[in-house]
Structures are given as C-alpha cells and as structure tokens.
Amino acid sequence: MSQALAHIVDDDEAIRDALTWLLRTRNVAARTWASAEEFLAGWQADFHGCIVLDIRMKEMSGLECFDALLERNNSMPVIFLTGHGDVPMAVSTLKKGAFDFLEKPFDDNALVDVVIRAMESDARKQASQETQATVTGRLAQLTPREQEVMQLVLAGKFNKVIADQLNISMRTVEVHRSRVFEKMGVRSAVELAQLLAPGRD
Amino acid sequence: MSQALAHIVDDDEAIRDALTWLLRTRNVAARTWASAEEFLAGWQADFHGCIVLDIRMKEMSGLECFDALLERNNSMPVIFLTGHGDVPMAVSTLKKGAFDFLEKPFDDNALVDVVIRAMESDARKQASQETQATVTGRLAQLTPREQEVMQLVLAGKFNKVIADQLNISMRTVEVHRSRVFEKMGVRSAVELAQLLAPGRD
DNA sequence: CCCGATATTGTGGTCATCCGCACTGTGGAA
DNA sequence: TTCCACAGTGCGGATGACCACAATATCGGG
C-alpha cells in the first residue's frame, strides 16, 4: 500500500514549490503534479492522503479533473484552490463531495490545517473500508449454498425451518452453518449479525 | 405530528409572496415568517419540510438564525438565498450542513426543484429517525439490570458466563434475557443485534 | 482415473436455550 | 400498611445448537 501523500496539482511551479515547502515544515509528505492530465495518468486506486487541486489550469481544469476522479471512484478528499471563485462553482463542487474550497489568497496555516484534516479524514475512511473489504472477502469465500444458509440464519430462522425451506436435512444445515461461522471468523450468529449489519452489500 | 412545510424566512414581503405562490403552483405547502426572530420564536422541534432562509435581513441575519437552529438540533434542510454571496460564506454554511446556497437572481424552477429535493430528503431522514426513536424508547423501558444483561448477550456470552459475571444464577439471567427480548420486540439475540447494530447509543 | 471441492445425510451425545410454575425479598408509592 | 415494580432463585422438561465420527454422491480438472 502506498504512503499517505498530499497530491498538489497546479500548473504554476512557484505555487507547487511553496505548498510543498509549507506542508513539509508541518511534516506532511507531498507530491506535485504539473497538470490535471499528468495527475490522472499517474493516479492509482490505492493512493491515499488528499488532493489539492487548482481550478484554473491550462488544458484540463480542476473541475474537469474532479469529475474524472469521481468516475474513477477516487477516495481521497479534494481541496480546491481558486483565484476567482464564484459561488455556484463552490456550491456545486462541495455538493459533489469536495472536502473544501479555498479562495486565493489564502492563509498558509489555514490551508495546512485543512490538508491535515483532510488526510485524517481519509485515514479514518480507509480504515473502515479495509475492515469492510475483509468482510466482503470472507463473504466471497462462502459457497453459494453457505451464503444461502447464512441469509436464513440472519433472518433468525431455526435450523429446522431452514432445512424445510431448502429441502435438505437439519444435519446439512448444521454443517453449512458451522462452515459459515468458521469462514467468517465468528463463533455465534450474534457476532455474525453485528459483523454484517453496519454496511450491507 | 405537523405537516411538511416549506418555511420561508425573509423580511421582504414581495419575495415571501412570490415564493409562496411559486411553491403552491407546484403543490408545495409553504408558510412565511417575516424575520429570523419570528421564525425562531415559532419554531418547534416537530417541524418538518425545509427552510428557505434569506441571508441579509434586518436585525438577525440568516447566518445567525442558522447557527441558532443548529444549537436546537433542527432537522430540516436549510436552503440559503443571498443577493451578494461570497465564496467563504457559501463554503462555511455548506460544511456546517446547509442543504444548498443560491444566489439571487435565481431561476424559479431551479429553486422549486431544490425545495422539493430538500423536502424529500427530510422525509427520508424523518422516517429513519422515527424507527431509531422507537428503538431508543424501547431501550429506555429496560430496567438497569436488563440493560446490563443485554450488553453481555450482545457480546455473545453464554448465560452461564453472564451469571458468573453478575454473581447471579443462570435462571435469573434467563428471566432478564427473556424480558429484554419481549420489551425490544424481538424473538432472538440475532434480531436484537440487527436492531441495535446500525446506530448504537 | 484419481483428487479436491461441494453438497448431502445419519447416529448419538453434550451443552445451551427457553419456558412454566412456584417462591423470596426489597424499596418506593398510594 | 398494602400494592407493585424489580430482582433473584430452584426444578424440570421441551427444544435447539453443536460436534465427532462415519459415509455417499456429483463435478471439474490434472
């Protein structure tokens, strides 16, 4: 997994260097990209940290870049920088999920604070997504029959009822049930319910 | 429970009348308030629908009114209207949870669409909050001892272990456990776990 | 053709759950 | 003082969950 980085996307080298220096003095690792196209080309799904995105750039704008990232299911928080902001633009980006929207000239410390909050937010999201991925992975290891039985167990049905419904014997249900618990890493139906309740698929 | 209303808060009577008419033609019930103070005085926790809030008003501004509503745990979505919007203001209100932020002059149909989406959003939130309130209410009906036993049941412990831990007999645990299921309206520990997993207290 | 994964079933037994019935004790409210 | 909610306890039985041991059967590869 790649390290958490603040990705600075701006076509002005002076700004890139200034921001990088600013963040480094606060112990925030940064990487710079000279254009939206370059960033999108280098972007990978396992990137973590946050993105500082200038809106007015040559060729592809920050807004277009943001839309492209949304389509790729980017998970990193995006902080917009703009010189001539207008309200509808700010509103629409925030409603689309941007983390913040700052107008130049901005306060150096304020930007760094926002970046740090964004990176903390991403770290939290990442942690919960990883546990979620573990659960999903374990679910994938279940055979079709086991998943079927699991659903009925979660519905609170007795083994006897499940057996009737699937036209199999109680003993077979017990075997599947046991394998489900084993593969999912739980030891009771209660734990299973708690594992699957917050964030179903 | 009160009906869903679009609450229009603006000190300009012409605007209030225009918005009311606009919404009525699209079958959205509206109620007007001539100032932030008046609205806050009349506001009740069981209001539902949405709030259309002008920012620049005599005496208390829309922003101050919004902050007051946040402190009262208002649940209705707030749509800001402003003549001379500035970006930081829009950003900060949206980050504080405002539903939208529109600049005058705005498109009539666009505003109505936003109001309708806001009211739909509130209806959904209200529905989930009501089921949550039901659960919380039932939890409140449990005696302290019953809550204690419930926690241990949810931790997946056997009645025997619970009995040891609370220094009581297994039979007593069974009685409490049974009462918990009865009061919470479930028939198994699995249902209980599912009821309490999404949104703990 | 043999192997592994999947699905299935039975026997017999242990442990846990759940429930009705009967009973004790305490502390606060009417 | 009487009534009631709350807490605690024992007995015995019915039912469900779980497990070790033991098997059969299908299917897709290697």
Tab-separated table of C-alpha atoms (C1' of nucleotides) in Angstrom:
chain	number	residue	atom	x	y	z
A	1	MET	CA	0.000	0.000	0.000
A	2	SER	CA	1.266	3.441	-0.855
A	3	GLN	CA	2.020	6.041	1.770
A	4	ALA	CA	-0.346	8.883	2.541
A	5	LEU	CA	0.563	11.902	0.415
A	6	ALA	CA	-0.836	15.343	-0.233
A	7	HIS	CA	-1.095	15.468	-4.013
A	8	ILE	CA	-0.610	19.014	-5.243
A	9	VAL	CA	-1.979	19.594	-8.721
A	10	ASP	CA	-1.133	23.019	-10.119
A	11	ASP	CA	0.444	24.240	-13.336
A	12	ASP	CA	2.287	27.037	-11.570
A	13	GLU	CA	5.650	25.775	-10.401
A	14	ALA	CA	6.057	28.560	-7.851
A	15	ILE	CA	2.833	27.576	-6.148
A	16	ARG	CA	3.734	23.882	-6.206
A	17	ASP	CA	7.081	24.582	-4.557
A	18	ALA	CA	5.575	26.928	-1.997
A	19	LEU	CA	2.884	24.458	-0.994
A	20	THR	CA	5.331	21.576	-0.842
A	21	TRP	CA	7.623	23.543	1.431
A	22	LEU	CA	4.704	24.648	3.584
A	23	LEU	CA	3.497	21.096	4.086
A	24	ARG	CA	6.954	19.649	4.672
A	25	THR	CA	7.553	22.080	7.530
A	26	ARG	CA	4.453	20.611	9.150
A	27	ASN	CA	5.603	17.051	8.472
A	28	VAL	CA	3.107	16.387	5.716
A	29	ALA	CA	4.530	14.421	2.793
A	30	ALA	CA	3.624	15.946	-0.564
A	31	ARG	CA	3.960	15.102	-4.216
A	32	THR	CA	3.437	17.544	-7.049
A	33	TRP	CA	1.853	17.216	-10.462
A	34	ALA	CA	2.194	19.881	-13.159
A	35	SER	CA	-1.207	19.323	-14.753
A	36	ALA	CA	-4.521	17.575	-14.331
A	37	GLU	CA	-3.646	15.223	-17.198
A	38	GLU	CA	-0.371	14.245	-15.589
A	39	PHE	CA	-2.073	13.543	-12.295
A	40	LEU	CA	-4.833	11.492	-13.863
A	41	ALA	CA	-2.227	9.491	-15.776
A	42	GLY	CA	-0.269	8.755	-12.615
A	43	TRP	CA	-3.302	8.288	-10.371
A	44	GLN	CA	-3.780	4.857	-8.886
A	45	ALA	CA	-6.678	3.399	-6.960
A	46	ASP	CA	-4.534	2.732	-3.903
A	47	PHE	CA	-3.436	6.342	-3.470
A	48	HIS	CA	-4.122	7.760	-0.023
A	49	GLY	CA	-3.908	11.186	1.552
A	50	CYS	CA	-5.611	14.116	-0.163
A	51	ILE	CA	-5.611	16.225	-3.300
A	52	VAL	CA	-5.007	19.970	-3.515
A	53	LEU	CA	-6.424	20.976	-6.856
A	54	ASP	CA	-6.096	24.318	-8.590
A	55	ILE	CA	-9.178	25.181	-10.596
A	56	ARG	CA	-7.758	27.347	-13.353
A	57	MET	CA	-5.125	25.407	-15.249
A	58	LYS	CA	-4.155	25.191	-18.900
A	59	GLU	CA	-5.882	22.441	-20.836
A	60	MET	CA	-7.928	20.418	-18.355
A	61	SER	CA	-9.368	22.447	-15.468
A	62	GLY	CA	-9.516	21.341	-11.880
A	63	LEU	CA	-13.266	20.922	-12.183
A	64	GLU	CA	-12.922	18.518	-15.092
A	65	CYS	CA	-10.215	16.676	-13.240
A	66	PHE	CA	-12.521	16.356	-10.236
A	67	ASP	CA	-15.267	14.867	-12.387
A	68	ALA	CA	-12.807	12.389	-13.848
A	69	LEU	CA	-11.746	11.373	-10.345
A	70	LEU	CA	-15.355	10.887	-9.294
A	71	GLU	CA	-15.839	8.476	-12.175
A	72	ARG	CA	-12.820	6.524	-11.044
A	73	ASN	CA	-14.225	6.283	-7.521
A	74	ASN	CA	-11.318	8.208	-6.072
A	75	SER	CA	-11.488	8.071	-2.305
A	76	MET	CA	-9.154	10.922	-1.437
A	77	PRO	CA	-10.629	14.204	-0.184
A	78	VAL	CA	-10.256	17.029	-2.708
A	79	ILE	CA	-9.404	20.582	-1.660
A	80	PHE	CA	-9.990	23.182	-4.350
A	81	LEU	CA	-7.911	26.313	-4.750
A	82	THR	CA	-9.131	29.174	-6.878
A	83	GLY	CA	-8.238	32.744	-7.625
A	84	HIS	CA	-11.560	33.998	-8.912
A	85	GLY	CA	-14.099	31.820	-7.196
A	86	ASP	CA	-17.760	32.140	-7.853
A	87	VAL	CA	-20.459	30.925	-5.525
A	88	PRO	CA	-22.276	28.454	-7.813
A	89	MET	CA	-18.965	26.742	-8.558
A	90	ALA	CA	-18.122	26.386	-4.882
A	91	VAL	CA	-21.594	25.127	-4.064
A	92	SER	CA	-21.655	22.555	-6.826
A	93	THR	CA	-18.220	21.122	-6.037
A	94	LEU	CA	-18.987	20.845	-2.323
A	95	LYS	CA	-22.300	19.159	-3.066
A	96	LYS	CA	-20.429	16.722	-5.273
A	97	GLY	CA	-18.274	15.807	-2.304
A	98	ALA	CA	-15.286	18.137	-2.365
A	99	PHE	CA	-13.647	18.482	1.041
A	100	ASP	CA	-13.094	22.238	0.907
A	101	PHE	CA	-12.956	25.181	-1.440
A	102	LEU	CA	-10.418	27.936	-0.726
A	103	GLU	CA	-10.003	31.291	-2.424
A	104	LYS	CA	-6.605	32.819	-3.097
A	105	PRO	CA	-5.002	34.500	-1.415
A	106	PHE	CA	-5.403	32.014	1.399
A	107	ASP	CA	-3.840	31.870	4.797
A	108	ASP	CA	-0.920	29.448	4.771
A	109	ASN	CA	-1.712	27.956	8.140
A	110	ALA	CA	-5.375	27.627	7.289
A	111	LEU	CA	-4.532	25.609	4.176
A	112	VAL	CA	-2.206	23.308	6.043
A	113	ASP	CA	-4.848	22.764	8.699
A	114	VAL	CA	-7.380	21.865	6.043
A	115	VAL	CA	-4.917	19.472	4.415
A	116	ILE	CA	-4.219	17.776	7.716
A	117	ARG	CA	-7.912	17.420	8.497
A	118	ALA	CA	-8.484	16.003	5.025
A	119	MET	CA	-5.722	13.455	5.470
A	120	GLU	CA	-7.065	12.427	8.856
A	121	SER	CA	-10.494	12.045	7.328
A	122	ASP	CA	-9.048	9.850	4.574
A	123	ALA	CA	-7.168	7.719	7.088
A	124	ARG	CA	-10.372	7.080	9.009
A	125	LYS	CA	-12.288	6.272	5.824
A	126	GLN	CA	-9.514	3.982	4.686
A	127	ALA	CA	-9.521	2.070	7.956
A	128	SER	CA	-13.238	1.429	7.821
A	129	GLN	CA	-13.036	0.470	4.157
A	130	GLU	CA	-10.327	-2.059	4.909
A	131	THR	CA	-12.342	-3.834	7.557
A	132	GLN	CA	-15.273	-3.727	5.160
A	133	ALA	CA	-13.096	-5.268	2.460
A	134	THR	CA	-12.089	-8.044	4.844
A	135	VAL	CA	-15.720	-8.886	5.452
A	136	THR	CA	-16.529	-8.797	1.749
A	137	GLY	CA	-13.573	-11.026	1.030
A	138	ARG	CA	-14.717	-13.552	3.567
A	139	LEU	CA	-18.220	-13.475	2.158
A	140	ALA	CA	-16.759	-14.291	-1.242
A	141	GLN	CA	-15.156	-17.411	0.197
A	142	LEU	CA	-18.548	-18.816	1.087
A	143	THR	CA	-20.034	-21.332	-1.322
A	144	PRO	CA	-23.425	-20.444	-2.802
A	145	ARG	CA	-25.136	-22.876	-0.500
A	146	GLU	CA	-23.389	-21.474	2.523
A	147	GLN	CA	-24.463	-17.935	1.624
A	148	GLU	CA	-27.996	-19.152	1.237
A	149	VAL	CA	-27.973	-20.736	4.664
A	150	MET	CA	-26.345	-17.650	6.149
A	151	GLN	CA	-29.153	-15.404	4.930
A	152	LEU	CA	-31.718	-17.610	6.619
A	153	VAL	CA	-29.700	-17.775	9.806
A	154	LEU	CA	-29.564	-13.957	9.830
A	155	ALA	CA	-33.309	-13.948	9.352
A	156	GLY	CA	-33.447	-15.625	12.742
A	157	LYS	CA	-34.850	-18.917	11.483
A	158	PHE	CA	-34.317	-22.221	13.238
A	159	ASN	CA	-32.202	-24.879	11.591
A	160	LYS	CA	-35.315	-26.963	11.249
A	161	VAL	CA	-37.122	-24.259	9.274
A	162	ILE	CA	-34.085	-23.630	7.096
A	163	ALA	CA	-33.885	-27.336	6.363
A	164	ASP	CA	-37.522	-27.437	5.282
A	165	GLN	CA	-37.135	-24.339	3.136
A	166	LEU	CA	-34.093	-25.689	1.295
A	167	ASN	CA	-35.373	-29.253	1.202
A	168	ILE	CA	-32.343	-30.641	2.975
A	169	SER	CA	-31.819	-32.266	6.346
A	170	MET	CA	-31.167	-30.432	9.581
A	171	ARG	CA	-27.777	-32.053	9.766
A	172	THR	CA	-26.718	-30.489	6.476
A	173	VAL	CA	-27.852	-27.078	7.669
A	174	GLU	CA	-25.745	-27.539	10.787
A	175	VAL	CA	-22.689	-28.318	8.666
A	176	HIS	CA	-23.175	-25.260	6.440
A	177	ARG	CA	-23.861	-23.069	9.436
A	178	SER	CA	-20.712	-24.253	11.103
A	179	ARG	CA	-18.632	-23.586	7.979
A	180	VAL	CA	-20.102	-20.101	7.670
A	181	PHE	CA	-19.065	-19.257	11.229
A	182	GLU	CA	-15.624	-20.692	10.602
A	183	LYS	CA	-15.029	-18.839	7.325
A	184	MET	CA	-16.421	-15.557	8.633
A	185	GLY	CA	-14.281	-15.763	11.737
A	186	VAL	CA	-17.136	-15.602	14.242
A	187	ARG	CA	-18.379	-18.000	16.842
A	188	SER	CA	-22.062	-17.202	17.039
A	189	ALA	CA	-24.946	-15.878	14.987
A	190	VAL	CA	-24.921	-12.750	17.126
A	191	GLU	CA	-21.358	-11.909	16.119
A	192	LEU	CA	-22.234	-12.593	12.506
A	193	ALA	CA	-25.171	-10.206	12.644
A	194	GLN	CA	-23.005	-7.496	14.181
A	195	LEU	CA	-20.352	-8.038	11.537
A	196	LEU	CA	-22.792	-7.673	8.658
A	197	ALA	CA	-25.255	-5.127	9.998
A	198	PRO	CA	-23.224	-1.899	9.610
A	199	GLY	CA	-22.699	-1.752	5.847
A	200	ARG	CA	-24.525	-4.392	3.900
A	201	ASP	CA	-23.785	-5.236	0.279
B	1	MET	CA	-47.215	15.499	14.032
B	2	SER	CA	-47.176	18.644	11.953
B	3	GLN	CA	-47.427	18.605	8.201
B	4	ALA	CA	-44.402	19.057	5.948
B	5	LEU	CA	-44.000	22.734	5.100
B	6	ALA	CA	-41.508	24.886	3.266
B	7	HIS	CA	-40.703	27.617	5.792
B	8	ILE	CA	-39.863	30.845	4.014
B	9	VAL	CA	-37.922	33.274	6.178
B	10	ASP	CA	-37.438	36.675	4.522
B	11	ASP	CA	-38.071	40.243	5.620
B	12	ASP	CA	-39.178	41.274	2.132
B	13	GLU	CA	-42.898	40.707	1.778
B	14	ALA	CA	-42.742	40.746	-2.031
B	15	ILE	CA	-40.265	37.888	-2.021
B	16	ARG	CA	-42.262	35.928	0.530
B	17	ASP	CA	-45.417	36.229	-1.555
B	18	ALA	CA	-43.625	35.357	-4.772
B	19	LEU	CA	-42.022	32.245	-3.290
B	20	THR	CA	-45.236	31.145	-1.678
B	21	TRP	CA	-47.086	31.434	-4.957
B	22	LEU	CA	-44.295	29.641	-6.813
B	23	LEU	CA	-44.351	26.719	-4.442
B	24	ARG	CA	-48.137	26.482	-4.271
B	25	THR	CA	-48.329	26.126	-8.051
B	26	ARG	CA	-46.120	23.056	-7.667
B	27	ASN	CA	-48.232	21.725	-4.787
B	28	VAL	CA	-45.711	22.504	-2.089
B	29	ALA	CA	-47.265	23.837	1.107
B	30	ALA	CA	-45.465	26.904	2.420
B	31	ARG	CA	-45.545	29.102	5.466
B	32	THR	CA	-43.884	32.509	5.712
B	33	TRP	CA	-42.040	34.268	8.503
B	34	ALA	CA	-41.135	37.957	8.365
B	35	SER	CA	-37.897	37.688	10.334
B	36	ALA	CA	-35.399	35.275	11.787
B	37	GLU	CA	-36.579	36.150	15.292
B	38	GLU	CA	-40.175	35.420	14.416
B	39	PHE	CA	-39.264	32.086	12.943
B	40	LEU	CA	-37.107	31.064	15.891
B	41	ALA	CA	-39.925	32.046	18.238
B	42	GLY	CA	-42.410	29.913	16.331
B	43	TRP	CA	-40.037	27.033	15.575
B	44	GLN	CA	-40.890	23.700	17.115
B	45	ALA	CA	-38.883	20.522	17.259
B	46	ASP	CA	-41.541	18.572	15.374
B	47	PHE	CA	-41.475	20.837	12.324
B	48	HIS	CA	-40.857	19.025	9.066
B	49	GLY	CA	-40.176	20.062	5.498
B	50	CYS	CA	-37.421	22.571	4.787
B	51	ILE	CA	-36.329	26.146	5.423
B	52	VAL	CA	-35.675	28.811	2.790
B	53	LEU	CA	-33.560	31.371	4.548
B	54	ASP	CA	-32.576	34.789	3.269
B	55	ILE	CA	-29.137	35.820	4.444
B	56	ARG	CA	-29.409	39.585	4.549
B	57	MET	CA	-32.219	40.581	6.867
B	58	LYS	CA	-32.711	43.372	9.369
B	59	GLU	CA	-31.697	42.528	12.914
B	60	MET	CA	-30.740	38.846	12.978
B	61	SER	CA	-29.156	37.576	9.769
B	62	GLY	CA	-29.847	34.247	8.124
B	63	LEU	CA	-26.430	33.013	9.186
B	64	GLU	CA	-27.129	33.743	12.835
B	65	CYS	CA	-30.510	32.141	12.503
B	66	PHE	CA	-28.853	29.043	11.036
B	67	ASP	CA	-26.448	28.804	13.960
B	68	ALA	CA	-29.353	29.103	16.375
B	69	LEU	CA	-31.148	26.291	14.560
B	70	LEU	CA	-28.050	24.087	14.736
B	71	GLU	CA	-27.974	24.520	18.502
B	72	ARG	CA	-31.598	23.465	18.683
B	73	ASN	CA	-30.834	20.332	16.664
B	74	ASN	CA	-33.131	21.401	13.888
B	75	SER	CA	-33.554	18.540	11.448
B	76	MET	CA	-34.939	20.419	8.474
B	77	PRO	CA	-32.691	21.080	5.471
B	78	VAL	CA	-31.802	24.752	5.104
B	79	ILE	CA	-31.621	26.472	1.706
B	80	PHE	CA	-29.859	29.822	1.770
B	81	LEU	CA	-30.779	32.701	-0.512
B	82	THR	CA	-28.429	35.623	-0.953
B	83	GLY	CA	-28.035	38.641	-3.134
B	84	HIS	CA	-24.362	39.299	-2.665
B	85	GLY	CA	-22.915	35.915	-1.899
B	86	ASP	CA	-19.295	35.411	-1.195
B	87	VAL	CA	-17.465	32.117	-1.514
B	88	PRO	CA	-16.209	31.654	2.064
B	89	MET	CA	-19.727	32.195	3.347
B	90	ALA	CA	-21.156	29.603	0.989
B	91	VAL	CA	-18.413	27.118	1.836
B	92	SER	CA	-18.777	27.502	5.564
B	93	THR	CA	-22.560	27.144	5.568
B	94	LEU	CA	-22.465	24.051	3.368
B	95	LYS	CA	-19.798	22.494	5.550
B	96	LYS	CA	-21.998	23.185	8.549
B	97	GLY	CA	-24.721	21.174	6.867
B	98	ALA	CA	-26.774	23.609	4.804
B	99	PHE	CA	-28.678	21.881	2.009
B	100	ASP	CA	-27.977	24.470	-0.698
B	101	PHE	CA	-26.867	28.026	-1.249
B	102	LEU	CA	-28.473	30.014	-4.064
B	103	GLU	CA	-27.576	33.449	-5.375
B	104	LYS	CA	-30.187	35.956	-6.492
B	105	PRO	CA	-31.383	36.262	-9.088
B	106	PHE	CA	-32.190	32.596	-9.149
B	107	ASP	CA	-34.153	30.541	-11.587
B	108	ASP	CA	-37.667	29.991	-10.239
B	109	ASN	CA	-37.877	26.392	-11.348
B	110	ALA	CA	-34.420	25.635	-10.018
B	111	LEU	CA	-35.411	26.905	-6.585
B	112	VAL	CA	-38.589	24.861	-6.517
B	113	ASP	CA	-36.647	21.778	-7.560
B	114	VAL	CA	-34.181	22.327	-4.736
B	115	VAL	CA	-37.016	22.809	-2.252
B	116	ILE	CA	-38.680	19.603	-3.391
B	117	ARG	CA	-35.435	17.642	-3.126
B	118	ALA	CA	-34.861	19.100	0.325
B	119	MET	CA	-38.313	18.073	1.462
B	120	GLU	CA	-37.849	14.577	0.104
B	121	SER	CA	-34.536	14.372	1.893
B	122	ASP	CA	-36.185	15.451	5.131
B	123	ALA	CA	-38.966	12.898	4.718
B	124	ARG	CA	-36.407	10.125	4.361
B	125	LYS	CA	-34.407	11.335	7.345
B	126	GLN	CA	-37.571	11.639	9.398
B	127	ALA	CA	-38.572	8.067	8.626
B	128	SER	CA	-35.240	6.652	9.729
B	129	GLN	CA	-35.215	8.865	12.832
B	130	GLU	CA	-38.632	7.592	13.829
B	131	THR	CA	-37.583	3.968	13.728
B	132	GLN	CA	-34.472	4.956	15.644
B	133	ALA	CA	-36.625	6.749	18.205
B	134	THR	CA	-38.736	3.624	18.605
B	135	VAL	CA	-35.645	1.606	19.408
B	136	THR	CA	-34.347	4.205	21.837
B	137	GLY	CA	-37.730	4.340	23.508
B	138	ARG	CA	-37.769	0.604	23.979
B	139	LEU	CA	-34.249	0.661	25.357
B	140	ALA	CA	-35.428	3.210	27.915
B	141	GLN	CA	-38.104	0.784	29.090
B	142	LEU	CA	-35.486	-1.733	30.124
B	143	THR	CA	-34.555	-1.827	33.779
B	144	PRO	CA	-30.869	-1.215	34.591
B	145	ARG	CA	-30.325	-4.892	35.219
B	146	GLU	CA	-31.945	-5.824	31.945
B	147	GLN	CA	-29.716	-3.409	30.039
B	148	GLU	CA	-26.709	-4.896	31.759
B	149	VAL	CA	-27.696	-8.409	30.754
B	150	MET	CA	-28.464	-7.241	27.218
B	151	GLN	CA	-24.965	-5.866	26.765
B	152	LEU	CA	-23.450	-9.191	27.738
B	153	VAL	CA	-25.843	-11.081	25.494
B	154	LEU	CA	-24.784	-8.855	22.601
B	155	ALA	CA	-21.178	-9.611	23.476
B	156	GLY	CA	-22.027	-13.192	22.591
B	157	LYS	CA	-21.592	-14.580	26.098
B	158	PHE	CA	-23.340	-17.670	27.387
B	159	ASN	CA	-25.951	-17.310	30.089
B	160	LYS	CA	-23.624	-19.207	32.350
B	161	VAL	CA	-20.819	-16.689	31.867
B	162	ILE	CA	-23.186	-13.774	32.314
B	163	ALA	CA	-24.431	-15.325	35.542
B	164	ASP	CA	-20.897	-15.674	36.871
B	165	GLN	CA	-20.001	-12.140	35.882
B	166	LEU	CA	-23.034	-10.612	37.585
B	167	ASN	CA	-22.946	-13.012	40.516
B	168	ILE	CA	-26.469	-14.220	39.951
B	169	SER	CA	-27.947	-17.534	38.914
B	170	MET	CA	-28.420	-18.713	35.356
B	171	ARG	CA	-32.148	-18.754	35.892
B	172	THR	CA	-32.192	-15.061	36.700
B	173	VAL	CA	-30.203	-14.313	33.579
B	174	GLU	CA	-32.747	-16.253	31.565
B	175	VAL	CA	-35.557	-14.199	33.044
B	176	HIS	CA	-33.850	-10.904	32.254
B	177	ARG	CA	-32.928	-12.089	28.796
B	178	SER	CA	-36.480	-13.087	28.106
B	179	ARG	CA	-37.803	-9.714	29.288
B	180	VAL	CA	-35.279	-7.894	27.095
B	181	PHE	CA	-36.475	-9.768	24.017
B	182	GLU	CA	-40.072	-9.108	24.944
B	183	LYS	CA	-39.615	-5.382	25.557
B	184	MET	CA	-37.454	-4.877	22.485
B	185	GLY	CA	-39.962	-6.695	20.314
B	186	VAL	CA	-37.577	-9.347	19.031
B	187	ARG	CA	-37.525	-13.087	19.404
B	188	SER	CA	-33.824	-13.885	19.256
B	189	ALA	CA	-30.414	-12.459	20.016
B	190	VAL	CA	-29.765	-12.232	16.273
B	191	GLU	CA	-32.714	-9.898	15.729
B	192	LEU	CA	-31.592	-7.855	18.701
B	193	ALA	CA	-28.098	-7.471	17.265
B	194	GLN	CA	-29.503	-6.364	13.910
B	195	LEU	CA	-31.808	-3.882	15.613
B	196	LEU	CA	-29.003	-2.267	17.579
B	197	ALA	CA	-26.044	-2.558	15.209
B	198	PRO	CA	-26.860	0.301	12.775
B	199	GLY	CA	-26.794	3.277	15.147
B	200	ARG	CA	-25.584	2.481	18.611
B	201	ASP	CA	-26.082	4.773	21.600
C	1	DC	C1'	-8.881	-42.399	-13.415
C	2	DC	C1'	-7.953	-40.224	-9.107
C	3	DC	C1'	-8.371	-35.941	-6.330
C	4	DG	C1'	-10.373	-31.974	-4.223
C	5	DA	C1'	-14.268	-29.049	-3.555
C	6	DT	C1'	-19.056	-29.098	-2.714
C	7	DA	C1'	-23.200	-30.979	-1.004
C	8	DT	C1'	-25.537	-34.252	1.376
C	9	DT	C1'	-27.161	-37.484	5.393
C	10	DG	C1'	-27.262	-40.331	9.753
C	11	DT	C1'	-26.219	-41.580	14.873
C	12	DG	C1'	-25.627	-40.348	19.364
C	13	DG	C1'	-24.478	-37.396	22.651
C	14	DT	C1'	-23.367	-32.796	25.174
C	15	DC	C1'	-24.434	-28.281	26.168
C	16	DA	C1'	-27.425	-24.102	25.826
C	17	DT	C1'	-31.781	-22.009	25.427
C	18	DC	C1'	-36.412	-21.182	26.768
C	19	DC	C1'	-40.451	-21.639	29.481
C	20	DG	C1'	-43.980	-22.578	33.023
C	21	DC	C1'	-44.619	-22.967	37.875
C	22	DA	C1'	-43.663	-21.694	42.470
C	23	DC	C1'	-41.337	-18.719	45.842
C	24	DT	C1'	-38.471	-14.936	48.465
C	25	DG	C1'	-37.050	-10.286	49.330
C	26	DT	C1'	-36.659	-5.111	48.948
C	27	DG	C1'	-37.972	-0.396	48.370
C	28	DG	C1'	-40.995	3.103	46.952
C	29	DA	C1'	-45.807	4.888	46.156
C	30	DA	C1'	-50.670	5.144	47.309
D	1	DT	C1'	-49.904	-0.977	55.551
D	2	DT	C1'	-50.901	-2.643	51.150
D	3	DC	C1'	-49.663	-2.862	46.412
D	4	DC	C1'	-46.380	-3.127	42.811
D	5	DA	C1'	-42.121	-2.983	40.124
D	6	DC	C1'	-37.763	-5.022	40.330
D	7	DA	C1'	-34.523	-8.582	41.396
D	8	DG	C1'	-33.330	-13.152	42.469
D	9	DT	C1'	-33.772	-18.466	42.773
D	10	DG	C1'	-34.843	-23.577	42.014
D	11	DC	C1'	-36.859	-27.555	39.365
D	12	DG	C1'	-37.887	-29.983	35.399
D	13	DG	C1'	-38.905	-30.545	30.780
D	14	DA	C1'	-39.033	-29.400	25.753
D	15	DT	C1'	-36.432	-27.744	22.090
D	16	DG	C1'	-32.461	-26.069	19.627
D	17	DA	C1'	-27.462	-25.740	18.735
D	18	DC	C1'	-23.166	-28.020	18.046
D	19	DC	C1'	-19.912	-31.642	17.377
D	20	DA	C1'	-17.204	-36.051	16.483
D	21	DC	C1'	-17.446	-39.987	13.748
D	22	DA	C1'	-18.816	-42.013	9.585
D	23	DA	C1'	-20.500	-42.037	4.791
D	24	DT	C1'	-22.340	-41.226	-0.081
D	25	DA	C1'	-22.557	-38.575	-4.353
D	26	DT	C1'	-21.527	-35.149	-8.049
D	27	DC	C1'	-18.384	-32.497	-10.847
D	28	DG	C1'	-14.399	-30.483	-12.842
D	29	DG	C1'	-9.532	-30.894	-13.501
D	30	DG	C1'	-4.947	-32.806	-13.860
